[in-house]
PDB file of C-alpha atoms in Angstrom:
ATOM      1  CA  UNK A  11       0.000   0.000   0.000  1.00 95.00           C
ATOM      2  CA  UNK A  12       1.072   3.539  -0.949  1.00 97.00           C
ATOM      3  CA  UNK A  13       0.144   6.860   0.950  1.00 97.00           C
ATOM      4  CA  UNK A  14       0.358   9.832  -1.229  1.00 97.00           C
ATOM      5  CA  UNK A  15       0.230  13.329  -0.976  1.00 98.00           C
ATOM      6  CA  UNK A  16      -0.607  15.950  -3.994  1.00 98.00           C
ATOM      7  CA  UNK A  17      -0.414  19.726  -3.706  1.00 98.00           C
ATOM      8  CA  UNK A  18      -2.293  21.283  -6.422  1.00 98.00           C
ATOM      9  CA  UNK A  19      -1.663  24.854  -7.454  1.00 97.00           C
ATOM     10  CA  UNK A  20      -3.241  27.281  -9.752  1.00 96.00           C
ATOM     11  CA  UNK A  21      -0.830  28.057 -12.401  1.00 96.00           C
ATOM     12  CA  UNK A  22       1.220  31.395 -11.698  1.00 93.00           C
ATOM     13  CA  UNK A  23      -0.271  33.160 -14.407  1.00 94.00           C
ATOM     14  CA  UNK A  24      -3.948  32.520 -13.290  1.00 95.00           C
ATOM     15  CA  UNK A  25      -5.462  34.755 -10.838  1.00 95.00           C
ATOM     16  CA  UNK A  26      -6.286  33.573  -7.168  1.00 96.00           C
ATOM     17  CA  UNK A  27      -9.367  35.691  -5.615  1.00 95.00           C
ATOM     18  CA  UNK A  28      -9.407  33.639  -2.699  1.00 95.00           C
ATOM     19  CA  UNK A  29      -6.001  34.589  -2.028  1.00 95.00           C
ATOM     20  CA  UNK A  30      -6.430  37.965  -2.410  1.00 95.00           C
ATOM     21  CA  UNK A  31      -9.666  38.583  -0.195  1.00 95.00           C
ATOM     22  CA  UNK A  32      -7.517  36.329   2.526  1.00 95.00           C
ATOM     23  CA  UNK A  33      -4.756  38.916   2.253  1.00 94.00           C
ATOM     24  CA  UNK A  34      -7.085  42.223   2.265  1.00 94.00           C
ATOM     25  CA  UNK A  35      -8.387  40.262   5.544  1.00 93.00           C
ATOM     26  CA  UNK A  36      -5.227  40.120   6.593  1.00 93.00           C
ATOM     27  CA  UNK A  37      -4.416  43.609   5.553  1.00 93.00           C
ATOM     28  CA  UNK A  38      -7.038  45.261   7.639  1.00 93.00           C
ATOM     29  CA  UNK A  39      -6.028  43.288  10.839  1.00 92.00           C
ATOM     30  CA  UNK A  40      -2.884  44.456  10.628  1.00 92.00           C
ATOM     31  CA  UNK A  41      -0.361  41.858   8.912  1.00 93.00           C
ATOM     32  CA  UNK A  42       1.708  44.791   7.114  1.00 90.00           C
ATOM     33  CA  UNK A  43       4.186  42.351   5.783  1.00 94.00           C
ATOM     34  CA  UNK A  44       1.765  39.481   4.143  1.00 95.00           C
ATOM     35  CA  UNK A  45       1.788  39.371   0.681  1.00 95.00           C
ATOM     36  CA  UNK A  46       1.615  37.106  -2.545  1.00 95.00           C
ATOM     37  CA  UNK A  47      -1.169  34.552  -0.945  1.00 97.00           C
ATOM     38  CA  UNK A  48      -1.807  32.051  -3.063  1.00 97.00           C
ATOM     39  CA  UNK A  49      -4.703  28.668  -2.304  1.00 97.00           C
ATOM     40  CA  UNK A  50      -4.096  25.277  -3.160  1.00 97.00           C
ATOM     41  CA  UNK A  51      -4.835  22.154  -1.965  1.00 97.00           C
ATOM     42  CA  UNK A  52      -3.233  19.569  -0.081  1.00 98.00           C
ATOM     43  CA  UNK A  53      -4.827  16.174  -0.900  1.00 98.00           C
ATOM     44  CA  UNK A  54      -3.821  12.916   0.622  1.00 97.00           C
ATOM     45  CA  UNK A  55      -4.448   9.487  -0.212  1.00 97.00           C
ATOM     46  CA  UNK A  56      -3.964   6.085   0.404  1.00 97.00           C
ATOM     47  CA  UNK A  57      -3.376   3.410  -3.302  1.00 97.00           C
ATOM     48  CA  UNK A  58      -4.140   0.036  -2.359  1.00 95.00           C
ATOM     49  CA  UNK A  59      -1.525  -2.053  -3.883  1.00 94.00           C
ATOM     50  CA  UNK A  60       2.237  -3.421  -3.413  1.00 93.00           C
ATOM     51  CA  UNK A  61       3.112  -2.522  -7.325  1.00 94.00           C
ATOM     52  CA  UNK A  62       4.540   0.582  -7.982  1.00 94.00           C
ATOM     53  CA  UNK A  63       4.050   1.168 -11.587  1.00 95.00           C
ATOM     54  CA  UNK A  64       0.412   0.494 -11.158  1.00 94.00           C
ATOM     55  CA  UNK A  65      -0.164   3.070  -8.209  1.00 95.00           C
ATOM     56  CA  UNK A  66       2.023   5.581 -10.364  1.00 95.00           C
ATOM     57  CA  UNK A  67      -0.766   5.257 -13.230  1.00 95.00           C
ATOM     58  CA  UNK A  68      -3.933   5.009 -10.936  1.00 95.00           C
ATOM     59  CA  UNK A  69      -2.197   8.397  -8.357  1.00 96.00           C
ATOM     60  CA  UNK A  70      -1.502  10.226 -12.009  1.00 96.00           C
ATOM     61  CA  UNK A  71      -5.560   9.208 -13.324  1.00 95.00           C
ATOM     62  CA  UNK A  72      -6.874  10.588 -10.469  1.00 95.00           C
ATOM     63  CA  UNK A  73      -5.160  13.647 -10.238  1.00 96.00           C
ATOM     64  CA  UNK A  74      -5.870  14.506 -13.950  1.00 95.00           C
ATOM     65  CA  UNK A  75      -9.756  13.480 -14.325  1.00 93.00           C
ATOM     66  CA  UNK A  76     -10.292  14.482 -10.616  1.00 94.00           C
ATOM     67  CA  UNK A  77      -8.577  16.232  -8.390  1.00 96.00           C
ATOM     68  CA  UNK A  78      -6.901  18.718 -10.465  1.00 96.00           C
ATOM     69  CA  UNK A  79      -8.781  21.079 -13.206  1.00 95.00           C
ATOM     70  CA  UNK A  80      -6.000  20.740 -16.012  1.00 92.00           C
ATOM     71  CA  UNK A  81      -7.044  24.000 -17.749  1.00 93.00           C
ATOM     72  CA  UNK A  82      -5.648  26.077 -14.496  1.00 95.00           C
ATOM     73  CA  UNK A  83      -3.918  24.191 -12.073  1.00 96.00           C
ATOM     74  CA  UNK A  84      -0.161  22.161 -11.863  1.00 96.00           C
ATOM     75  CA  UNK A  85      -0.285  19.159  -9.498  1.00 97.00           C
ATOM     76  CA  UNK A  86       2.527  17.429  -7.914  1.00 97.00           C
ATOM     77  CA  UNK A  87       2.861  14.021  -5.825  1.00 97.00           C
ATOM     78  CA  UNK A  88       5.277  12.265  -3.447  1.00 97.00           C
ATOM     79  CA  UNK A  89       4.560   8.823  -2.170  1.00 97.00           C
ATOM     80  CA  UNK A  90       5.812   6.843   0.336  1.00 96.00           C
ATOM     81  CA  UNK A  91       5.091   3.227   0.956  1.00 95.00           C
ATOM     82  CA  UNK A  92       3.424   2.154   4.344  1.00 93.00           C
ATOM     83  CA  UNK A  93       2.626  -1.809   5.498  1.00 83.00           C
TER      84      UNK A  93
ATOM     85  CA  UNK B  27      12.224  38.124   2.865  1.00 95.00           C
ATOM     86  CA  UNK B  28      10.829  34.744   3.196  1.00 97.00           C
ATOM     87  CA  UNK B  29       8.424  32.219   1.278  1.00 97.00           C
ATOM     88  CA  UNK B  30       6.574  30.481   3.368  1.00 97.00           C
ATOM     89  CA  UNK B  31       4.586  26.866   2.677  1.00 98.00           C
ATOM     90  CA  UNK B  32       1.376  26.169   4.856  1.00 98.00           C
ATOM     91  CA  UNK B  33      -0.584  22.795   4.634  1.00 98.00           C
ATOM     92  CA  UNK B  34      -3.925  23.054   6.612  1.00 98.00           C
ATOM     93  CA  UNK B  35      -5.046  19.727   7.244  1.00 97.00           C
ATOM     94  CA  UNK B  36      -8.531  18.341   9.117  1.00 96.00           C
ATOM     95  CA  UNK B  37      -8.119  16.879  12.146  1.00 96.00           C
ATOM     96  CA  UNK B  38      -7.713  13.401  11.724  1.00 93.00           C
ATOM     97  CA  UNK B  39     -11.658  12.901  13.423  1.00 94.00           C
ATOM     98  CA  UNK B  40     -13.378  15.348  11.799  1.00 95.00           C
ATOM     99  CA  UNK B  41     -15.201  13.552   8.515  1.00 95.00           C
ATOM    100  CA  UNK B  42     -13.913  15.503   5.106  1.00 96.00           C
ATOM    101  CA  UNK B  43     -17.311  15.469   3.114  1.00 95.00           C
ATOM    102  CA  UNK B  44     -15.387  17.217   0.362  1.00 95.00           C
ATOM    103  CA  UNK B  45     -12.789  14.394  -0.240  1.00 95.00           C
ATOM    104  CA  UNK B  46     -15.869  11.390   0.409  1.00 95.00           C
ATOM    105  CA  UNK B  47     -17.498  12.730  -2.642  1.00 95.00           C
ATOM    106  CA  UNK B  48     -14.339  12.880  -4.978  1.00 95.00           C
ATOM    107  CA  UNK B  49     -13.547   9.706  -4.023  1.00 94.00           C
ATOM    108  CA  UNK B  50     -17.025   8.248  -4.677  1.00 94.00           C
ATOM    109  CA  UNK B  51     -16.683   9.952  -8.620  1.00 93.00           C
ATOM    110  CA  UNK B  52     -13.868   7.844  -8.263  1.00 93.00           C
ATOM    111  CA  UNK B  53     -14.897   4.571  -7.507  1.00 93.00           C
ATOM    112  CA  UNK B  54     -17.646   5.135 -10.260  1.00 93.00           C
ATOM    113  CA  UNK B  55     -15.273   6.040 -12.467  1.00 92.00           C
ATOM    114  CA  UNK B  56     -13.329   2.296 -11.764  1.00 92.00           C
ATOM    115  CA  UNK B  57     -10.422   3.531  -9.420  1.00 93.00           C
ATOM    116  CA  UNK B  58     -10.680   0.505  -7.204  1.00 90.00           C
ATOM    117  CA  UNK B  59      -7.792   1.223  -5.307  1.00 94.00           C
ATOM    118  CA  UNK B  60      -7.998   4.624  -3.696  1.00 95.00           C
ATOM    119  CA  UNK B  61      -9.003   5.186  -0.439  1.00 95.00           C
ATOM    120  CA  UNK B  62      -8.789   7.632   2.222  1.00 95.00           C
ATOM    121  CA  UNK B  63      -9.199  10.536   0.434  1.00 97.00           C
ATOM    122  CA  UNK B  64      -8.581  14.007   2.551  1.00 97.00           C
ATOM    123  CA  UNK B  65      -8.694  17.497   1.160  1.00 97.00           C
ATOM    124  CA  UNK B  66      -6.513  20.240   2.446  1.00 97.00           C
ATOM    125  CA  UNK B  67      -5.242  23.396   1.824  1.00 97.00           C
ATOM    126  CA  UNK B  68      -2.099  24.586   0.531  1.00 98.00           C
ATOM    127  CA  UNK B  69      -1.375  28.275   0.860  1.00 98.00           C
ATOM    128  CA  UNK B  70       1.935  29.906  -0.183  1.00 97.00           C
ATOM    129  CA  UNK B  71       2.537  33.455   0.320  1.00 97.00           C
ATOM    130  CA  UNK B  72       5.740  35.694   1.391  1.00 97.00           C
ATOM    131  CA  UNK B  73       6.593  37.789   4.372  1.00 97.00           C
ATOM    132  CA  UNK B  74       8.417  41.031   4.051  1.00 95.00           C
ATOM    133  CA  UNK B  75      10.510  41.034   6.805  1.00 94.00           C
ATOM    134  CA  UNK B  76      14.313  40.104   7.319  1.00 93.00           C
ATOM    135  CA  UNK B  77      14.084  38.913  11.042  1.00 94.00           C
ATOM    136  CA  UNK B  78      13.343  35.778  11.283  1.00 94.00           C
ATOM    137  CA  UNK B  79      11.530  36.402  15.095  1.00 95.00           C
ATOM    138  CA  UNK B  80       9.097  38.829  13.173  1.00 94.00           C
ATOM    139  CA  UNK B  81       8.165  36.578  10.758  1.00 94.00           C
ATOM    140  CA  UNK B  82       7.325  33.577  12.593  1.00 95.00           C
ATOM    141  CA  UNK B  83       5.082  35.618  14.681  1.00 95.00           C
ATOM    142  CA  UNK B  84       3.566  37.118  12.217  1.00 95.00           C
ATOM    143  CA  UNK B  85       2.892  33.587   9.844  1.00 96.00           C
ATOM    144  CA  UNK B  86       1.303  31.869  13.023  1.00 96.00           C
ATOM    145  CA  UNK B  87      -0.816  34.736  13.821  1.00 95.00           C
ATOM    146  CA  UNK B  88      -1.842  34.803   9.921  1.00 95.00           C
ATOM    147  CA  UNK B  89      -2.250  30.774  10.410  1.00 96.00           C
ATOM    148  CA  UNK B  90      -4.546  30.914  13.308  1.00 95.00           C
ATOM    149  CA  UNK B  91      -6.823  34.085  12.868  1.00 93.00           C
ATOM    150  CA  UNK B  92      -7.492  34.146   8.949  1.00 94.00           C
ATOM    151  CA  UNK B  93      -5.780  30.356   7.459  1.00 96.00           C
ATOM    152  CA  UNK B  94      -6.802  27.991   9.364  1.00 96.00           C
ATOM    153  CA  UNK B  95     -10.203  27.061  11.029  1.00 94.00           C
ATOM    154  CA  UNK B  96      -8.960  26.365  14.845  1.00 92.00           C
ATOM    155  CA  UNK B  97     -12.049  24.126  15.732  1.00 93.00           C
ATOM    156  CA  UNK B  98     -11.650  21.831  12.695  1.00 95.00           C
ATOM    157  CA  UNK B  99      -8.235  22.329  11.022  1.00 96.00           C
ATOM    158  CA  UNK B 100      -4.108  21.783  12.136  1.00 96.00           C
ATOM    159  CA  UNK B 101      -1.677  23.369  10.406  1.00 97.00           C
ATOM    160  CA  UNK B 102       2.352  22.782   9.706  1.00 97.00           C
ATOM    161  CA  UNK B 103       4.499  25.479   7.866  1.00 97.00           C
ATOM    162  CA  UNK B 104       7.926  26.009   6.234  1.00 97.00           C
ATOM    163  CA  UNK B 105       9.806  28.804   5.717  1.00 97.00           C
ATOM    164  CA  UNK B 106      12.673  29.223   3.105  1.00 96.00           C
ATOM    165  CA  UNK B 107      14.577  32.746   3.098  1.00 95.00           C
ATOM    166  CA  UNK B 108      14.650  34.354  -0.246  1.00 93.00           C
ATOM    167  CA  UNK B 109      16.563  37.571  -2.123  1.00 82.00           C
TER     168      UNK B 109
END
């Protein structure tokens, strides 16, 4: 069995709104040195099964037809194995 | 200045609705191996400061008051200094 994590970001060209009211948030309470806040997600898994090459393609599927939205966000993955 | 990496992560008890329901498009979709889906946030943003005292206060007071949901939610961060 595999445990993965992904972190999926919005690609730097592509605006972040969320971000940005966070920030003005932050602005107004005071944080005078905040700035560049960008969202993403942090998405963790488990893969059940002891083959490698088969979690790679089943971790790489589901980030592309479901976790991700190709058209504006990068997604990146480390796994570790675990008994 | 310094970059700093949050991950914002549920507390292991608290159910993640969110990551049930892509995980169920999974399964439907014939991913028969994934389980223990968990959405999280990832949040990257910089701090404009040089002292390194200044900014951790600052990063866990952003964490706490506007990141993070403290009833629900944990957080971890990292901090790189850049130029």
């Amino acid at each position: 069995m595999y445990k993965v994590n992904v972190i999926i970001k919005r690609r730097p060209k592509i605006l972040d709104p969320q971000g940005k009211a966070v920030e003005q948030g932050a602005k107004m309470l005071g944080f005078s040195n905040i700035n560049g806040t960008r969202i993403g997600k942090f998405i963790e898994f488990f893969v059940n099964t002891d083959d490698r090459e088969i979690a790679d393609k089943e971790i790489k599927e589901y980030c592309e037809k479901l976790l991700a939205n190709p058209i504006m966000e990068d997604f990146e993955y480390s796994v570790e194995e675990v008994k």
